[in-house]
XYZ file of C-alpha atoms in Angstrom:
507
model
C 57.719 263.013 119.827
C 54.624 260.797 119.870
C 54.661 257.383 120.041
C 54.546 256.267 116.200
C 52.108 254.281 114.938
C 53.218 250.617 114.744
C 53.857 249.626 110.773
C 54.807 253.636 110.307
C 57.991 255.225 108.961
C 59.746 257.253 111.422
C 59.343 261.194 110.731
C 61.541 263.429 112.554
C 57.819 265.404 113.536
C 56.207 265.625 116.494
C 52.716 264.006 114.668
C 54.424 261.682 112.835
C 53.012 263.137 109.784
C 55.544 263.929 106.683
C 54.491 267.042 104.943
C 50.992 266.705 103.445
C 51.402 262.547 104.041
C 49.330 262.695 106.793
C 49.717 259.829 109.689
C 45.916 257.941 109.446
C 45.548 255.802 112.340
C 42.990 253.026 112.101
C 39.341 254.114 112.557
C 39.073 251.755 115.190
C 42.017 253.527 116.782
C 40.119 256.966 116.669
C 37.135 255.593 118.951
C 35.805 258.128 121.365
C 32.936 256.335 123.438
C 29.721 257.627 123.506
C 30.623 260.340 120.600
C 28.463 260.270 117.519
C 28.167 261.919 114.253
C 24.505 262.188 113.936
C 21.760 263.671 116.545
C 18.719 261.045 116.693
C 15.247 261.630 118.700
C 14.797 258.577 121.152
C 12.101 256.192 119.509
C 8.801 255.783 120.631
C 8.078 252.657 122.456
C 7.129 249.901 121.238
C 5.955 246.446 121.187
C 9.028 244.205 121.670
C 8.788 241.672 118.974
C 12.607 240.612 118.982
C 11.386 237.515 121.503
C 14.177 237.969 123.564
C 16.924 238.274 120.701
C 17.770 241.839 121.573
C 21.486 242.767 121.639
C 22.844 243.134 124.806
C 26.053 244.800 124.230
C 27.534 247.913 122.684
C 27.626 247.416 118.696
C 31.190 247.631 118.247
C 31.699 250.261 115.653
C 33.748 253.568 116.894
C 32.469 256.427 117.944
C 33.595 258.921 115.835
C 31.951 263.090 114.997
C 31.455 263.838 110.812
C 34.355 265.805 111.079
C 36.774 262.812 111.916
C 34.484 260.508 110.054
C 35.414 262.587 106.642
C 38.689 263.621 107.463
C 39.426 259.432 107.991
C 37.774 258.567 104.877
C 39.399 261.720 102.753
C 42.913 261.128 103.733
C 42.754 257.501 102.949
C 41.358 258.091 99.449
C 44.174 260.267 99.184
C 46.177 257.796 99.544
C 45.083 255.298 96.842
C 47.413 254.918 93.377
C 45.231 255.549 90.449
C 45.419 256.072 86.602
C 44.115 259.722 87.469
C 47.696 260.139 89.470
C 50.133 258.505 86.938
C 51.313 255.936 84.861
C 49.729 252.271 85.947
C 52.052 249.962 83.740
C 49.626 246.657 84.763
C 50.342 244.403 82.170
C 47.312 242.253 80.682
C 45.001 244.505 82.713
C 45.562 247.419 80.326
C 44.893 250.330 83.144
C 43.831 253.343 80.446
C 42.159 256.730 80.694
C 38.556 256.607 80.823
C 37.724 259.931 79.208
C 35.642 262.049 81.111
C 32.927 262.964 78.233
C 32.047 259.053 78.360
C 30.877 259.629 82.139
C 29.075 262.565 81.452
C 26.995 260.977 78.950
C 26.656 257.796 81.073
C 24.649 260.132 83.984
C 22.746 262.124 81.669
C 19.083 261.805 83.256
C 17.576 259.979 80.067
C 19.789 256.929 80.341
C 20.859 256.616 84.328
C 17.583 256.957 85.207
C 16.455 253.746 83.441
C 14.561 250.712 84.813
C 15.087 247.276 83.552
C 11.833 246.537 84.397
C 10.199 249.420 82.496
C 7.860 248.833 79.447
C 9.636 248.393 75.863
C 7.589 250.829 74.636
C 9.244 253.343 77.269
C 12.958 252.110 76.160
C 13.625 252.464 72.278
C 16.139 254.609 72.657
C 18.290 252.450 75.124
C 17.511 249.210 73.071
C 18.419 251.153 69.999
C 21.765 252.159 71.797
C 22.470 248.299 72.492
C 21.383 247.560 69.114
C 23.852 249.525 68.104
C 26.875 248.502 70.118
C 26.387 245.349 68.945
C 26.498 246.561 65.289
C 29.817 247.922 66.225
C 31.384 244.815 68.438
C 30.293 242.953 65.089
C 31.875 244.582 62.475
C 34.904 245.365 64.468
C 35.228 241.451 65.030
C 33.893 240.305 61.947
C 31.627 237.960 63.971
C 27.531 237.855 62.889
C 26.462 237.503 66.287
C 26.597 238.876 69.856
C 25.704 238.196 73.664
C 25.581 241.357 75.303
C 24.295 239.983 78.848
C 27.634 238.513 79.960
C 28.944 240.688 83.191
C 32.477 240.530 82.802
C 35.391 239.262 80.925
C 35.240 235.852 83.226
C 31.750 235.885 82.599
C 31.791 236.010 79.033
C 34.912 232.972 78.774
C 31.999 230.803 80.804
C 29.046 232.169 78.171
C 31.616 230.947 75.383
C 32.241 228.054 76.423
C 28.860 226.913 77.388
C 28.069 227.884 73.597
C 30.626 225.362 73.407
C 29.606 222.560 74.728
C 25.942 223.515 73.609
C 27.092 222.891 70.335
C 28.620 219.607 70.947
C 25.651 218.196 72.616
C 23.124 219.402 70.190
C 25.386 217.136 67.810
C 25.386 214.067 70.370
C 29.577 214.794 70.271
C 30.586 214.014 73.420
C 34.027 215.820 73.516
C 35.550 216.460 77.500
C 39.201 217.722 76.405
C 39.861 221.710 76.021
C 43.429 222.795 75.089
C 44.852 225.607 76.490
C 48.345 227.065 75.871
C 50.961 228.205 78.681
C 50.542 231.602 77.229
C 46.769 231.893 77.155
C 45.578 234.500 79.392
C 45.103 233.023 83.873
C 41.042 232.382 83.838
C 40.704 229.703 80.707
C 41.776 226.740 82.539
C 39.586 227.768 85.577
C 36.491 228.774 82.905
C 37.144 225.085 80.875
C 36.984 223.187 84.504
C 34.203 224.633 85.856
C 32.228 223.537 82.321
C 32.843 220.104 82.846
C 36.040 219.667 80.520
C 39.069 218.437 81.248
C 42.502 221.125 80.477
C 45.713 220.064 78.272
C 47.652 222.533 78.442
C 50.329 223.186 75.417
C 53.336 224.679 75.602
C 55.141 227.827 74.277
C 57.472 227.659 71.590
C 61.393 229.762 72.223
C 59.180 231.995 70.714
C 56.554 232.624 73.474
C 54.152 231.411 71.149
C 51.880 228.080 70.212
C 54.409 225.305 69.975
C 52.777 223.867 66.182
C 54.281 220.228 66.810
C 52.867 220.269 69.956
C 49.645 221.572 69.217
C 48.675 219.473 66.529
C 50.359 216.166 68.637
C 47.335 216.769 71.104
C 44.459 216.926 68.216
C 42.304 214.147 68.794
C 38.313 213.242 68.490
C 37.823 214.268 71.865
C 38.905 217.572 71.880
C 36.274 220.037 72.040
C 38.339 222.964 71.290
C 41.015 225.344 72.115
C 41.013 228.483 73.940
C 43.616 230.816 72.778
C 44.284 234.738 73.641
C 45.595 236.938 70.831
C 47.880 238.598 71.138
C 48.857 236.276 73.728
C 49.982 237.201 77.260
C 53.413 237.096 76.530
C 52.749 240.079 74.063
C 53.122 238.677 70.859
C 51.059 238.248 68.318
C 50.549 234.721 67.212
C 51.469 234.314 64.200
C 50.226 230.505 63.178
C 46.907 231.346 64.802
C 44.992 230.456 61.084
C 46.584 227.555 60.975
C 45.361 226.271 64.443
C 42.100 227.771 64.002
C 42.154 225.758 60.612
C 43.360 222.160 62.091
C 40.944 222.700 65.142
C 37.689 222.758 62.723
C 39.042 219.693 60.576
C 38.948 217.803 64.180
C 35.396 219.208 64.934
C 36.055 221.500 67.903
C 35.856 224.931 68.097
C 38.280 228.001 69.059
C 37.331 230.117 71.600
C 39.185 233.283 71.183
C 40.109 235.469 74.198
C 39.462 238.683 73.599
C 41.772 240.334 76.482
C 44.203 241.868 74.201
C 41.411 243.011 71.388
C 43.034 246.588 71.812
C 46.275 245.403 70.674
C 44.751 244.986 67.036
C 41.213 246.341 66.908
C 40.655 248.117 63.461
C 43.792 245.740 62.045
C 42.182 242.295 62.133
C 38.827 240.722 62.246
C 38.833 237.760 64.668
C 35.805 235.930 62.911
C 38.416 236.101 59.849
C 41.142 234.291 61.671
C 38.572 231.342 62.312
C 37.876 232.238 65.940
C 33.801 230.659 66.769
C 33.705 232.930 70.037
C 35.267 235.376 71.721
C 34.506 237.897 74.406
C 35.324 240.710 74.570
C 36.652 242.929 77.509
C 35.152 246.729 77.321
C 37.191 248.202 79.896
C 40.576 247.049 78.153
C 39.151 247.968 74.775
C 37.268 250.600 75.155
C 37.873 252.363 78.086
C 34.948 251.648 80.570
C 35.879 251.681 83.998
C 38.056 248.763 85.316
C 38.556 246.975 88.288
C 37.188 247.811 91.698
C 33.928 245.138 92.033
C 32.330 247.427 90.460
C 29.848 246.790 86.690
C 31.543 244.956 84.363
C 30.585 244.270 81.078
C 32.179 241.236 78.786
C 30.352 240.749 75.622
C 30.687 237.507 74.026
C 31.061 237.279 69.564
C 29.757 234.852 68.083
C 30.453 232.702 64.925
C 27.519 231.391 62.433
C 27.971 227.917 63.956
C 27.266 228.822 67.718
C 24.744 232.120 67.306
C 21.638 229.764 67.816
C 23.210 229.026 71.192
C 23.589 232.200 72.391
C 21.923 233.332 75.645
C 19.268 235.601 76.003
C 18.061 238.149 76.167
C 18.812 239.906 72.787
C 17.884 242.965 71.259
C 15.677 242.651 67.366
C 14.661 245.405 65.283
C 10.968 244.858 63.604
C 8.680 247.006 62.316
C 7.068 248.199 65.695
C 10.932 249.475 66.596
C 12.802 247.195 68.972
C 12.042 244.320 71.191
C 13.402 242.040 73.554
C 13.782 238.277 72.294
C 13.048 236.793 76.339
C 11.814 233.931 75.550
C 12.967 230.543 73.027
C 10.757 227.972 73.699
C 11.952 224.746 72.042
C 14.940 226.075 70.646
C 18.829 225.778 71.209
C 19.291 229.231 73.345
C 21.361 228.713 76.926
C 18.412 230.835 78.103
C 19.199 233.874 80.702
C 23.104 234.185 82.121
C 22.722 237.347 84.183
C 19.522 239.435 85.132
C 18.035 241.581 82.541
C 20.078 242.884 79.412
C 23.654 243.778 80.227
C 25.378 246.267 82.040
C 23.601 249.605 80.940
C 26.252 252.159 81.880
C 28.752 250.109 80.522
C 27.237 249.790 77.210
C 26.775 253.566 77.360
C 30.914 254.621 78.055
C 31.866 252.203 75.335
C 29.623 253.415 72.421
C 30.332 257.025 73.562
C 34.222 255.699 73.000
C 33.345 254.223 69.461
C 31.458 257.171 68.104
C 34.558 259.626 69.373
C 37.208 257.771 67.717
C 35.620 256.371 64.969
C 36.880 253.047 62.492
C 40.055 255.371 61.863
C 40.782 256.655 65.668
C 40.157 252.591 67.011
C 42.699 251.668 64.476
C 44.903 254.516 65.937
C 43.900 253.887 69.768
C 45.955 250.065 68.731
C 48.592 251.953 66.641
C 49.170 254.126 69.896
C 49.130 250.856 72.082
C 51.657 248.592 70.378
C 53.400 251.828 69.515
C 54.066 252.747 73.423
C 54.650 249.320 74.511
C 57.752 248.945 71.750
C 58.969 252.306 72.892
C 59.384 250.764 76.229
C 61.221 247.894 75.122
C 63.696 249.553 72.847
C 64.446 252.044 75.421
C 64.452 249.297 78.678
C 66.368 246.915 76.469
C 70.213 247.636 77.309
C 69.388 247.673 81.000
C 66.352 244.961 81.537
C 66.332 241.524 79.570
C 63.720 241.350 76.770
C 61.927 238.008 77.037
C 61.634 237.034 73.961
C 63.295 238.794 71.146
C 61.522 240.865 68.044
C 58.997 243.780 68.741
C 56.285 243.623 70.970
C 52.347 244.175 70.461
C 50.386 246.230 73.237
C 52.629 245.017 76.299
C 56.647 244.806 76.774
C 57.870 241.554 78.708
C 61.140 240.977 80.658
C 62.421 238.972 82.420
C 64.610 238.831 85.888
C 67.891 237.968 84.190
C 69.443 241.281 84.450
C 69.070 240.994 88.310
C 71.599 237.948 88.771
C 73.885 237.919 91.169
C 72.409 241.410 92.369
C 70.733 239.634 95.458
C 67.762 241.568 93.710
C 64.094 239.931 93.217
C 61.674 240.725 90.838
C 59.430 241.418 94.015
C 61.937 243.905 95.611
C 62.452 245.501 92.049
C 58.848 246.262 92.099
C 58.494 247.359 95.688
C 61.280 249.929 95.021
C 59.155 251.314 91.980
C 56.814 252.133 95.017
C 59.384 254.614 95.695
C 59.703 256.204 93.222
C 56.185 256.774 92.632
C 55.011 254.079 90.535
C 52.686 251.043 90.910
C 54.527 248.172 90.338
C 53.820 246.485 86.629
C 52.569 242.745 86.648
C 55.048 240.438 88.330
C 55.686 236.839 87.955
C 53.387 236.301 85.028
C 53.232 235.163 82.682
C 54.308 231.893 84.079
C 56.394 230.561 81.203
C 59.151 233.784 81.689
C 60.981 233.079 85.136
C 61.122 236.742 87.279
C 58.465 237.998 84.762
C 58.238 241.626 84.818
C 55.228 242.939 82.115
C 54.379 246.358 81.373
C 51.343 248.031 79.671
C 52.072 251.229 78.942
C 48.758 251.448 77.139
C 47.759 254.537 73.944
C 46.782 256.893 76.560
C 50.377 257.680 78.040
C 52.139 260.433 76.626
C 55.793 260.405 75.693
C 57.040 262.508 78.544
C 55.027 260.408 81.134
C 56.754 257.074 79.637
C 60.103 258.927 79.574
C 59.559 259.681 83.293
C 58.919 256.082 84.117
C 61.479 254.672 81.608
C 64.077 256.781 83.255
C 63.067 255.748 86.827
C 63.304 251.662 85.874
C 66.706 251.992 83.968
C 67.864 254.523 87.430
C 66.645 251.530 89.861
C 68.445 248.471 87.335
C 71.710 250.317 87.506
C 70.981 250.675 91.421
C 70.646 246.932 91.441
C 73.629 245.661 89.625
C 75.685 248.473 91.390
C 75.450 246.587 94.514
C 72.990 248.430 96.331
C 70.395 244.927 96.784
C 70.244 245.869 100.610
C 68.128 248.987 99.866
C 65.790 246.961 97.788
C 65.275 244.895 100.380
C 64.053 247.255 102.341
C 61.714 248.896 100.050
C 59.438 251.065 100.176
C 60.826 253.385 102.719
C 58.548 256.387 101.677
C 54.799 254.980 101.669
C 52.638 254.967 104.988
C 53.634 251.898 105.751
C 56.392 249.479 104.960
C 56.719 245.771 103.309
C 55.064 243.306 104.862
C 56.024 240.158 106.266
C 53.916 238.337 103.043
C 54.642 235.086 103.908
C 52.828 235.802 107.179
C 50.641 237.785 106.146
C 49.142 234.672 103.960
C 49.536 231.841 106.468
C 48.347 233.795 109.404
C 46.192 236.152 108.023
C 44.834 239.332 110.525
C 41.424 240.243 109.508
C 40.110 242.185 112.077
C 40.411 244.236 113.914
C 40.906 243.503 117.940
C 41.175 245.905 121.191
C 44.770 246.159 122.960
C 45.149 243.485 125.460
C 43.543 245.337 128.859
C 41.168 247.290 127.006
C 37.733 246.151 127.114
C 36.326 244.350 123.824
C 33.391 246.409 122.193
């Protein structure tokens, strides 16, 4: 048998491969000197105008024909977990189908060929299409304005809360303190800091949500407002969230509302109506563009009556000539330009394409679904995992690690044995207010046979747990490529290259 590949499982073949899991050394490892996948003519000569800088030494990248080339490049795609291969219970991230008709139209000639730069004249129809994504993120939110620039959901929090603070300057209100709640979804605190405001955080009630008492204890005239995600990130919706919008205006700050979980209860409730003054708004967990990846993103930001004359440009008006691009507000309250150009074109494409499928009715159904398949999970997880917090759920199901005590189990090895079983692991350790945190996102788009499969895999691996069998766990997974790594390592002494055996010359 060949020498296996150091990291790889032990197969009882003579390749190491298992089946159709084909053993992928590094492409490093695969270097052939001197063997190339292209043919090039030598170059004429020429004047040397590098002034001496010229490298003397091989480049360093393997030599490698197309064949191998693909072949390397194929098998590792086919080794990548998607939510084209199964059930990706991420919770917060909401992982959903992105429906294939939605790409189609995004790469139809008229509107991927675009230009940014190309006369308005030569773009009504894509500035009526924005035009009319905005109509839509409007009335869904019950908001009278919109920033469609913003790039991502990140991007949007920071447009929001420079509207913010805008806002308070143009009144001479010199507020510093943003509140924040435990449960608020991970990037406020970073987005209030890097504004120039200072976080108080408030706690969680026994009910995962807004401690009241606590809330209104921190009111003060220096608070500038409160950013709030709802439903929260524990799940739940929160129920007093009138009430804080309400005592956050009579102390003249603002609420930005995080628009994360909009999917959870878009066609059900109008944000603007809760009191919320801004809001982005994620399209990929709403409405199915493409997520994750560093790839576009697109996070347009709502906005109330109070902060629309702050919002950044450009924007999109419709005038008797057809429509134009506002570009320019000289003298006037805009935060001017956030991001290049007008948004993120193929973006604003997939989620209009979205809208017009479903419809008012089909959104309101697409959150029905959501909160529908998320309580499935808990009702049927419930005897074996520990519920968080108790009561039904909204879009996502929380647990916590209790049902793993005195199992020798972690929440981490839990996970890692999902690996197993053919499952990425859901979102561990966070929230941070639920110790262990396990949360799951089953999302509208899974059907009840795929969330059957996966419900039936957790409860098999909890009763594996508290059967005794925490050894295995600690060990998983045994049936991927590669096995667990050493994370503590891994994050202290980081390996991020790759380097030649010791005796073999470095490229």
């Amino acid at each position: 048998m060949a020498d296996p590949v150091k990291g790889a499982i032990p197969a009882a073949t003579y390749t190491g491969n298992r089946g159709l899991a084909i053993e992928e050394p590094l492409i490093f490892e695969q270097d052939m000197p001197g063997r190339c996948g292209v043919d090039l003519p030598a170059p004429a000569k020429v004047e040397d105008r590098l002034g001496g800088l010229r490298r003397r030494g091989p480049i360093g990248l393997p030599g490698l024909a197309e064949p191998q080339a693909i072949r390397h490049y194929t098998r590792l795609s086919q080794k990548n977990y998607s939510i084209d291969t199964g059930v990706y219970p991420l919770g917060s991230c909401t992982m959903k189908h992105n429906p294939r008709l939605n790409e189609k139209l995004a790469r139809m000639p008229g509107l991927a060929d675009l230009h940014p730069m190309q006369p308005i004249s030569t773009v009504q129809g894509a500035l009526e299409l924005i035009d009319l994504l905005a109509h839509w993120l409007k009335t869904l939110t019950g908001m009278p304005a919109v920033a469609m620039s913003p790039a991502a959901g990140a991007h949007g929090e920071l447009c929001g809360v420079m509207a913010i603070r805008a806002a308070l300057e143009h009144r001479g209100d010199r507020r510093r303190r943003i509140l924040v709640p435990e449960s608020a979804h991970g990037t406020n605190p970073a987005t209030a800091a890097a504004c120039g405001f200072e976080v108080d955080s408030i706690p969680a009630d026994a009910q995962g949500r807004v401690d009241l008492a606590a809330y209104r204890a921190k009111l003060g005239g220096d608070v500038a407002g409160i950013m709030i995600t709802n439903p929260n990130t524990c799940g739940l919706f929160e129920s007093d969230f009138e009430r804080i919008a309400e005592d956050m205006h009579k102390a003249g700050g603002f609420v930005y509302g995080d628009g994360a979980n909009f999917n959870a209860i878009v066609g059900h409730v109008r944000p603007g109506h809760l009191g919320v003054d801004c809001m982005h708004i994620n399209l990929h967990k709403t409405f199915s563009t493409p997520h994750g990846g560093g790839g576009p993103g697109s996070g347009p930001v709502v906005l109330s009556e109070a902060l629309a004359p702050f919002a950044p440009l450009p924007y999109v008006v419709h005038g008797n000539q057809g429509f134009s691009l506002v570009e320019q507000d000289d003298g006037g309250t805009s935060l001017g330009r956030l991001k290049g150009f007008h948004g993120q074109m193929g973006m604003f494409i997939r989620a209009l394409a979205y809208m017009m499928s479903h419809g008012a009715d089909g959104l309101r159904q697409v959150a029905n679904d959501a909160v529908l398949n998320a309580n499935y999970l808990m009702a049927c997880l419930g005897e074996e995992l520990t519920s968080a917090f108790a009561g039904p759920c909204m879009h996502e199901a929380l647990f916590d690690d209790r049902f793993l005590k005195n199992s020798g189990v972690s929440t981490l090895d839990f996970a890692k044995a999902m690996i197993d079983e053919g499952f990425h692991p859901m979102t561990m350790y966070f929230p941070l207010v639920v110790h262990g945190a396990l949360l799951m996102e089953p999302t509208e788009t899974e059907s009840k046979d795929a969330l059957d499969q996966f419900i039936g895999a957790l409860i098999s691996l909890a009763r594996r747990a508290k059967g005794g069998e925490g050894a295995a766990f600690h060990e998983a997974p045994v049936l991927t490529p590669r096995r667990r790594l050493d994370e503590t390592a891994a994050a202290r002494r980081p390996v991020l290259r790759w380097q030649p055996p010791q005796g073999r010359a470095a490229e």
